[in-house]
CSV table of C-alpha atoms in Angstrom, one decimal:
chain,number,residue,atom,x,y,z
Q,6,UNK,CA,0.0,0.0,0.0
Q,7,UNK,CA,1.1,3.5,-0.7
Q,8,UNK,CA,0.4,4.8,2.7
Q,9,UNK,CA,-0.5,3.5,6.1
Q,10,UNK,CA,-1.0,6.3,8.5
Q,11,UNK,CA,-1.0,4.1,11.6
Q,12,UNK,CA,2.3,2.6,10.7
Q,13,UNK,CA,4.3,5.8,10.0
Q,14,UNK,CA,5.7,7.1,13.2
Q,15,UNK,CA,6.8,10.6,12.4
Q,16,UNK,CA,8.5,12.3,9.5
Q,17,UNK,CA,10.0,9.8,7.1
Q,18,UNK,CA,13.5,11.0,6.1
Q,19,UNK,CA,14.7,9.5,2.9
Q,20,UNK,CA,18.5,9.7,2.4
Q,21,UNK,CA,19.9,12.6,0.4
Q,22,UNK,CA,19.2,12.3,-3.3
Q,23,UNK,CA,16.9,9.3,-2.8
Q,24,UNK,CA,14.8,8.0,-5.7
Q,25,UNK,CA,13.4,4.9,-7.2
Q,26,UNK,CA,15.3,3.9,-10.3
Q,27,UNK,CA,13.0,1.2,-11.5
Q,28,UNK,CA,11.1,-1.5,-9.8
Q,29,UNK,CA,13.1,-2.9,-6.9
Q,30,UNK,CA,16.1,-0.6,-7.5
Q,31,UNK,CA,16.7,2.6,-5.5
Q,32,UNK,CA,19.5,5.2,-5.4
Q,33,UNK,CA,20.7,7.7,-2.8
Q,34,UNK,CA,23.6,9.3,-1.1
Q,35,UNK,CA,25.1,7.7,2.0
Q,36,UNK,CA,22.3,6.7,4.5
Q,37,UNK,CA,22.6,8.4,7.9
Q,38,UNK,CA,21.1,7.1,11.1
Q,39,UNK,CA,18.1,9.4,10.7
Q,40,UNK,CA,17.3,7.7,7.4
Q,41,UNK,CA,17.2,4.2,8.9
Q,42,UNK,CA,13.4,4.1,9.7
Q,43,UNK,CA,12.7,5.2,6.1
Q,44,UNK,CA,15.0,2.5,4.7
Q,45,UNK,CA,13.3,-0.1,6.8
Q,46,UNK,CA,10.1,0.6,5.0
Q,47,UNK,CA,11.8,-0.4,1.7
Q,48,UNK,CA,12.4,-3.9,3.0
Q,49,UNK,CA,15.8,-4.0,1.2
Q,50,UNK,CA,17.5,-7.3,0.6
Q,51,UNK,CA,20.8,-5.7,-0.4
Q,52,UNK,CA,22.8,-2.5,-0.5
Q,53,UNK,CA,25.3,-1.9,-3.3
Q,54,UNK,CA,27.8,0.8,-2.3
Q,55,UNK,CA,30.4,2.4,-4.5
Q,56,UNK,CA,32.4,4.0,-1.7
Q,57,UNK,CA,36.1,3.0,-1.3
Q,58,UNK,CA,36.2,3.5,2.5
Q,59,UNK,CA,35.3,0.9,5.1
Q,60,UNK,CA,31.5,0.9,5.5
Q,61,UNK,CA,30.5,3.0,8.6
Q,62,UNK,CA,30.0,1.0,11.8
Q,63,UNK,CA,26.5,2.2,12.5
Q,64,UNK,CA,25.4,1.3,8.9
Q,65,UNK,CA,27.0,-2.1,9.3
Q,66,UNK,CA,25.0,-2.6,12.4
Q,67,UNK,CA,21.8,-1.5,10.7
Q,68,UNK,CA,22.4,-4.0,7.9
Q,69,UNK,CA,23.1,-6.8,10.3
Q,70,UNK,CA,19.9,-6.0,12.3
Q,71,UNK,CA,17.8,-5.9,9.2
Q,72,UNK,CA,19.2,-8.9,7.3
Q,73,UNK,CA,20.5,-6.7,4.5
Q,74,UNK,CA,23.4,-7.9,2.5
Q,75,UNK,CA,26.2,-5.5,1.6
Q,76,UNK,CA,27.9,-5.5,-1.8
Q,77,UNK,CA,30.9,-3.1,-2.0
Q,78,UNK,CA,32.3,-2.1,-5.3
Q,79,UNK,CA,34.6,0.6,-4.3
Q,80,UNK,CA,35.6,3.0,-7.0
Q,81,UNK,CA,37.1,6.5,-7.2
Q,82,UNK,CA,35.0,9.2,-8.9
Q,83,UNK,CA,36.0,10.7,-12.2
Q,84,UNK,CA,37.3,13.7,-10.3
Q,85,UNK,CA,41.0,13.5,-9.6
Q,86,UNK,CA,43.3,13.8,-12.6
Q,87,UNK,CA,44.1,10.4,-14.1
Q,88,UNK,CA,41.5,8.7,-11.9
Q,89,UNK,CA,39.1,6.7,-14.0
Q,90,UNK,CA,36.1,4.6,-13.0
Q,91,UNK,CA,37.3,1.0,-13.8
Q,92,UNK,CA,34.9,-0.5,-16.4
Q,93,UNK,CA,35.3,-4.0,-15.0
Q,94,UNK,CA,34.2,-3.1,-11.6
Q,95,UNK,CA,31.1,-1.3,-13.0
Q,96,UNK,CA,30.4,-4.4,-15.1
Q,97,UNK,CA,30.4,-6.6,-11.9
Q,98,UNK,CA,28.3,-4.0,-10.1
Q,99,UNK,CA,25.7,-4.1,-12.9
Q,100,UNK,CA,25.5,-7.9,-12.9
Q,101,UNK,CA,24.9,-7.8,-9.1
Q,102,UNK,CA,22.4,-5.0,-9.5
Q,103,UNK,CA,20.3,-6.7,-12.0
Q,104,UNK,CA,20.2,-10.1,-10.3
Q,105,UNK,CA,16.7,-10.2,-8.9
Q,106,UNK,CA,17.8,-12.4,-6.0
Q,107,UNK,CA,19.4,-9.2,-4.6
Q,108,UNK,CA,16.2,-7.2,-4.9
Q,109,UNK,CA,15.0,-4.8,-3.5
Q,110,UNK,CA,18.4,-3.1,-3.7
Q,111,UNK,CA,19.7,0.3,-2.9
Q,112,UNK,CA,22.7,1.8,-4.8
Q,113,UNK,CA,24.6,4.5,-3.0
Q,114,UNK,CA,27.9,6.4,-2.9
Q,115,UNK,CA,28.6,9.4,-0.7
Q,116,UNK,CA,26.4,12.1,-2.4
Q,117,UNK,CA,24.4,9.9,-4.8
Q,118,UNK,CA,25.5,12.2,-7.6
Q,119,UNK,CA,28.5,11.0,-9.6
Q,120,UNK,CA,29.4,7.3,-9.0
Q,121,UNK,CA,25.8,6.3,-8.4
Q,122,UNK,CA,24.9,8.4,-11.5
Q,123,UNK,CA,27.4,6.5,-13.6
Q,124,UNK,CA,26.1,3.2,-12.5
Q,125,UNK,CA,22.5,4.2,-13.1
Q,126,UNK,CA,23.5,5.6,-16.5
Q,127,UNK,CA,25.1,2.3,-17.5
Q,128,UNK,CA,21.9,0.5,-16.3
Q,129,UNK,CA,19.9,2.8,-18.6
Q,130,UNK,CA,22.2,1.9,-21.5
Q,131,UNK,CA,21.4,-1.7,-20.9
Q,132,UNK,CA,17.7,-0.7,-20.9
Q,133,UNK,CA,18.4,0.9,-24.2
Q,134,UNK,CA,17.5,4.4,-23.2
Q,135,UNK,CA,18.6,7.2,-25.6
Q,136,UNK,CA,21.7,9.1,-24.5
Q,137,UNK,CA,19.7,12.3,-24.2
Q,138,UNK,CA,17.4,10.7,-21.6
Q,139,UNK,CA,20.4,9.1,-19.8
Q,140,UNK,CA,22.3,12.4,-19.6
Q,141,UNK,CA,19.2,14.3,-18.5
Q,142,UNK,CA,18.7,11.9,-15.6
Q,143,UNK,CA,22.5,12.0,-14.8
Q,144,UNK,CA,22.4,15.8,-14.6
Q,145,UNK,CA,19.2,15.9,-12.6
Q,146,UNK,CA,21.0,14.2,-9.7
Q,147,UNK,CA,24.4,15.7,-10.1
Q,148,UNK,CA,23.5,19.4,-10.8
Q,149,UNK,CA,25.1,21.8,-10.3
Q,150,UNK,CA,28.2,19.6,-10.2
Q,151,UNK,CA,27.7,17.5,-13.3
Q,152,UNK,CA,30.9,16.1,-14.8
Q,153,UNK,CA,31.5,15.7,-18.5
Q,154,UNK,CA,33.8,12.8,-17.7
Q,155,UNK,CA,31.0,10.9,-16.1
Q,156,UNK,CA,28.8,11.4,-19.2
Q,157,UNK,CA,31.6,10.4,-21.4
Q,158,UNK,CA,32.2,7.3,-19.3
Q,159,UNK,CA,28.5,6.4,-19.7
Q,160,UNK,CA,28.5,7.1,-23.4
Q,161,UNK,CA,31.6,5.0,-24.1
Q,162,UNK,CA,30.7,2.2,-21.6
Q,163,UNK,CA,30.6,-1.1,-23.5
Q,164,UNK,CA,27.5,-3.2,-22.4
Q,165,UNK,CA,28.7,-6.3,-24.2
Q,166,UNK,CA,30.7,-7.8,-21.3
Q,167,UNK,CA,27.8,-7.2,-19.0
Q,168,UNK,CA,25.4,-8.9,-21.4
Q,169,UNK,CA,27.9,-11.9,-21.4
Q,170,UNK,CA,28.1,-12.0,-17.6
Q,171,UNK,CA,24.4,-11.8,-16.7
Q,172,UNK,CA,22.7,-14.9,-15.4
Q,173,UNK,CA,19.6,-14.5,-17.6
Q,174,UNK,CA,17.6,-16.9,-15.5
Q,175,UNK,CA,17.9,-14.4,-12.6
Q,176,UNK,CA,16.8,-11.2,-14.4
E,28,UNK,CA,12.5,-8.4,-15.9
E,29,UNK,CA,14.8,-5.5,-16.0
E,30,UNK,CA,15.9,-6.0,-19.6
E,31,UNK,CA,15.0,-8.1,-22.5
E,32,UNK,CA,17.3,-7.3,-25.3
E,33,UNK,CA,15.2,-9.3,-27.8
E,34,UNK,CA,12.2,-7.3,-27.0
E,35,UNK,CA,13.7,-3.8,-27.2
E,36,UNK,CA,13.7,-2.6,-30.8
E,37,UNK,CA,15.9,0.5,-30.8
E,38,UNK,CA,16.5,3.4,-28.5
E,39,UNK,CA,13.9,3.7,-25.8
E,40,UNK,CA,12.9,7.4,-25.5
E,41,UNK,CA,11.3,8.2,-22.2
E,42,UNK,CA,9.3,11.4,-22.1
E,43,UNK,CA,11.0,14.6,-20.8
E,44,UNK,CA,11.5,14.6,-17.1
E,45,UNK,CA,10.4,10.9,-16.8
E,46,UNK,CA,10.9,9.1,-13.5
E,47,UNK,CA,9.4,6.5,-11.3
E,48,UNK,CA,7.8,8.1,-8.3
E,49,UNK,CA,7.0,4.9,-6.3
E,50,UNK,CA,5.8,1.5,-7.3
E,51,UNK,CA,3.2,1.8,-10.1
E,52,UNK,CA,3.4,5.6,-10.2
E,53,UNK,CA,5.4,7.5,-12.9
E,54,UNK,CA,5.8,11.2,-13.7
E,55,UNK,CA,6.9,13.0,-16.9
E,56,UNK,CA,6.3,15.9,-19.2
E,57,UNK,CA,3.8,15.7,-22.1
E,58,UNK,CA,4.5,12.4,-24.0
E,59,UNK,CA,5.3,12.9,-27.6
E,60,UNK,CA,4.8,10.4,-30.4
E,61,UNK,CA,8.5,9.3,-30.2
E,62,UNK,CA,7.9,8.3,-26.5
E,63,UNK,CA,5.0,6.0,-27.2
E,64,UNK,CA,7.0,2.8,-27.6
E,65,UNK,CA,8.7,3.5,-24.3
E,66,UNK,CA,5.3,4.1,-22.6
E,67,UNK,CA,3.9,0.9,-24.0
E,68,UNK,CA,6.6,-1.0,-22.0
E,69,UNK,CA,5.2,0.5,-18.8
E,70,UNK,CA,1.8,-1.3,-19.4
E,71,UNK,CA,0.0,1.8,-18.1
E,72,UNK,CA,-3.6,1.4,-17.0
E,73,UNK,CA,-4.2,5.2,-16.6
E,74,UNK,CA,-2.7,8.6,-17.3
E,75,UNK,CA,-3.5,11.5,-15.0
E,76,UNK,CA,-2.9,14.8,-16.7
E,77,UNK,CA,-2.9,18.3,-15.1
E,78,UNK,CA,-3.1,20.2,-18.4
E,79,UNK,CA,-6.0,22.5,-19.0
E,80,UNK,CA,-6.1,22.2,-22.7
E,81,UNK,CA,-7.9,19.5,-24.7
E,82,UNK,CA,-5.7,16.3,-24.7
E,83,UNK,CA,-3.8,16.1,-28.1
E,84,UNK,CA,-5.4,14.0,-30.7
E,85,UNK,CA,-2.4,11.7,-31.3
E,86,UNK,CA,-2.2,11.0,-27.5
E,87,UNK,CA,-5.9,10.3,-27.4
E,88,UNK,CA,-5.4,7.8,-30.2
E,89,UNK,CA,-2.5,6.2,-28.3
E,90,UNK,CA,-4.6,5.8,-25.2
E,91,UNK,CA,-7.5,4.3,-27.1
E,92,UNK,CA,-5.2,1.8,-28.9
E,93,UNK,CA,-3.6,0.7,-25.7
E,94,UNK,CA,-6.6,0.6,-23.4
E,95,UNK,CA,-5.3,3.4,-21.2
E,96,UNK,CA,-7.8,5.5,-19.3
E,97,UNK,CA,-7.4,9.3,-19.1
E,98,UNK,CA,-8.0,11.3,-16.0
E,99,UNK,CA,-7.8,15.0,-16.6
E,100,UNK,CA,-7.6,17.4,-13.7
E,101,UNK,CA,-6.8,20.6,-15.5
E,102,UNK,CA,-5.1,23.3,-13.3
E,103,UNK,CA,-3.2,26.5,-14.0
E,104,UNK,CA,0.3,26.6,-12.6
E,105,UNK,CA,1.3,28.9,-9.8
E,106,UNK,CA,2.7,31.3,-12.3
E,107,UNK,CA,0.3,34.0,-13.3
E,108,UNK,CA,-0.4,36.6,-10.7
E,109,UNK,CA,-3.5,35.6,-8.7
E,110,UNK,CA,-3.5,32.1,-10.3
E,111,UNK,CA,-3.5,29.5,-7.6
E,112,UNK,CA,-3.6,25.7,-7.9
E,113,UNK,CA,-7.1,24.8,-6.5
E,114,UNK,CA,-6.7,22.6,-3.4
E,115,UNK,CA,-9.9,20.6,-4.1
E,116,UNK,CA,-8.8,19.6,-7.6
E,117,UNK,CA,-5.4,18.4,-6.2
E,118,UNK,CA,-7.3,16.5,-3.5
E,119,UNK,CA,-9.4,14.7,-6.2
E,120,UNK,CA,-6.3,14.0,-8.2
E,121,UNK,CA,-4.5,12.4,-5.2
E,122,UNK,CA,-7.5,10.2,-4.5
E,123,UNK,CA,-7.4,9.0,-8.1
E,124,UNK,CA,-3.6,8.6,-8.1
E,125,UNK,CA,-3.6,6.4,-5.0
E,126,UNK,CA,-6.4,4.1,-6.1
E,127,UNK,CA,-4.6,0.9,-7.1
E,128,UNK,CA,-7.3,0.1,-9.6
E,129,UNK,CA,-5.8,2.9,-11.7
E,130,UNK,CA,-2.2,1.5,-11.5
E,131,UNK,CA,0.2,1.6,-13.2
E,132,UNK,CA,-0.4,5.3,-13.7
E,133,UNK,CA,1.6,8.1,-15.3
E,134,UNK,CA,1.2,11.7,-14.0
E,135,UNK,CA,2.1,14.5,-16.4
E,136,UNK,CA,1.6,18.2,-17.2
E,137,UNK,CA,3.5,20.0,-20.0
E,138,UNK,CA,7.0,20.0,-18.7
E,139,UNK,CA,6.7,17.7,-15.8
E,140,UNK,CA,8.1,20.4,-13.5
E,141,UNK,CA,5.7,22.5,-11.7
E,142,UNK,CA,2.1,21.1,-11.6
E,143,UNK,CA,3.4,17.5,-11.6
E,144,UNK,CA,5.9,18.5,-9.0
E,145,UNK,CA,3.1,19.9,-6.8
E,146,UNK,CA,1.1,16.7,-7.1
E,147,UNK,CA,4.0,14.5,-6.3
E,148,UNK,CA,4.9,16.8,-3.4
E,149,UNK,CA,1.4,16.4,-2.0
E,150,UNK,CA,1.7,12.6,-2.4
E,151,UNK,CA,5.0,12.7,-0.4
E,152,UNK,CA,3.2,14.7,2.3
E,153,UNK,CA,0.7,11.8,2.5
E,154,UNK,CA,3.7,9.4,2.7
E,155,UNK,CA,5.0,11.6,5.6
E,156,UNK,CA,8.2,12.6,4.0
E,157,UNK,CA,10.0,15.5,5.7
E,158,UNK,CA,9.6,18.9,4.0
E,159,UNK,CA,13.3,19.0,3.3
E,160,UNK,CA,13.1,15.8,1.2
E,161,UNK,CA,9.9,16.9,-0.5
E,162,UNK,CA,11.4,20.2,-1.6
E,163,UNK,CA,14.7,18.6,-2.7
E,164,UNK,CA,12.7,16.3,-5.0
E,165,UNK,CA,10.5,19.2,-6.2
E,166,UNK,CA,13.6,21.3,-7.1
E,167,UNK,CA,15.3,18.4,-8.8
E,168,UNK,CA,12.6,18.3,-11.5
E,169,UNK,CA,11.9,22.0,-11.7
E,170,UNK,CA,15.5,23.4,-11.6
E,171,UNK,CA,16.5,26.0,-12.7
E,172,UNK,CA,12.8,27.2,-12.7
E,173,UNK,CA,11.7,26.2,-9.2
E,174,UNK,CA,8.9,28.3,-7.8
E,175,UNK,CA,8.6,29.3,-4.2
E,176,UNK,CA,4.8,29.4,-4.6
E,177,UNK,CA,4.8,25.7,-5.5
E,178,UNK,CA,6.8,24.9,-2.5
E,179,UNK,CA,4.5,27.0,-0.3
E,180,UNK,CA,1.5,25.3,-1.9
E,181,UNK,CA,2.9,21.9,-0.9
E,182,UNK,CA,3.9,23.0,2.6
E,183,UNK,CA,0.4,24.5,3.3
E,184,UNK,CA,-1.5,21.7,1.6
E,185,UNK,CA,-3.9,20.1,4.0
E,186,UNK,CA,-3.9,16.3,3.7
E,187,UNK,CA,-6.9,15.8,5.9
E,188,UNK,CA,-9.6,16.1,3.1
E,189,UNK,CA,-7.6,13.6,1.1
E,190,UNK,CA,-7.4,11.1,4.0
E,191,UNK,CA,-11.2,11.5,4.4
E,192,UNK,CA,-11.8,10.8,0.7
E,193,UNK,CA,-9.6,7.8,0.1
E,194,UNK,CA,-11.1,4.4,-0.4
E,195,UNK,CA,-8.8,2.6,2.0
E,196,UNK,CA,-9.8,-0.8,0.6
E,197,UNK,CA,-8.2,0.3,-2.8
E,198,UNK,CA,-4.9,1.6,-1.5
């Protein structure tokens, strides 16, 4: 059900930059403690994080208490000179993301703008969205700090290795 | 399934400002002919439009051919001086929007920014989202043309009449 007034305690606080990407897939910035009651309502089975750092202790505890599995594909953003998002890690992340055994799943990095935007952009490529629509969506979440390098990463990303690695029985 | 390469013909072109709001509810700007193949994939049962004008003929034909029901709640945006979005119309629109017999449903106005943003904002109020999260989402779709009057409309919108009008058996 869309709402259940008896069940909602107080204000529901979604994480920064939270949104539904498509059925069973959500995106956001790093969840904070105040977002945990909201996340519980999503009945997540997994979280896929793109941060490089060790996962924060209070988030680890939240996952443990709620039976949520963590997938960590740590990447650096397309920000530092010479730093590139590795294609093979994004490929693995996409295979994990699309496996319905991991659904519902939340993707997040720190701000939910750039790395998350790249992963969602690659997912949209797999869904055969036009580049215009993919970039519009990327910019909606990263504005006013959109990065051309991210959009180029998405545009040049080769979906063939992902299509070869997918377990089609689990889509 | 998330993707089915055999089934997708070419580029999928979502309408401008397209996104999933929550399960079974989508939002966008006015769908154009080039967006119709994408919309067919959503298997919509209804479209809820907030435009005042007569619904375009080619869109009417698309609806007819695909068995999609049209709900029109025409409102003027919070733009002209003295023009206000009528609360009672938004209340009716919300009751229609939340009725699962109408799902999956697409909400749209012309640009998918202001009127659609107000309706989604009111839905988030019903879902008890914090105002911060509601306004962040509103601005994400309306930037760089966000309107304070829209945000004030959402903030002051009284959910009580909606809660009284909902058919709870159909949530």
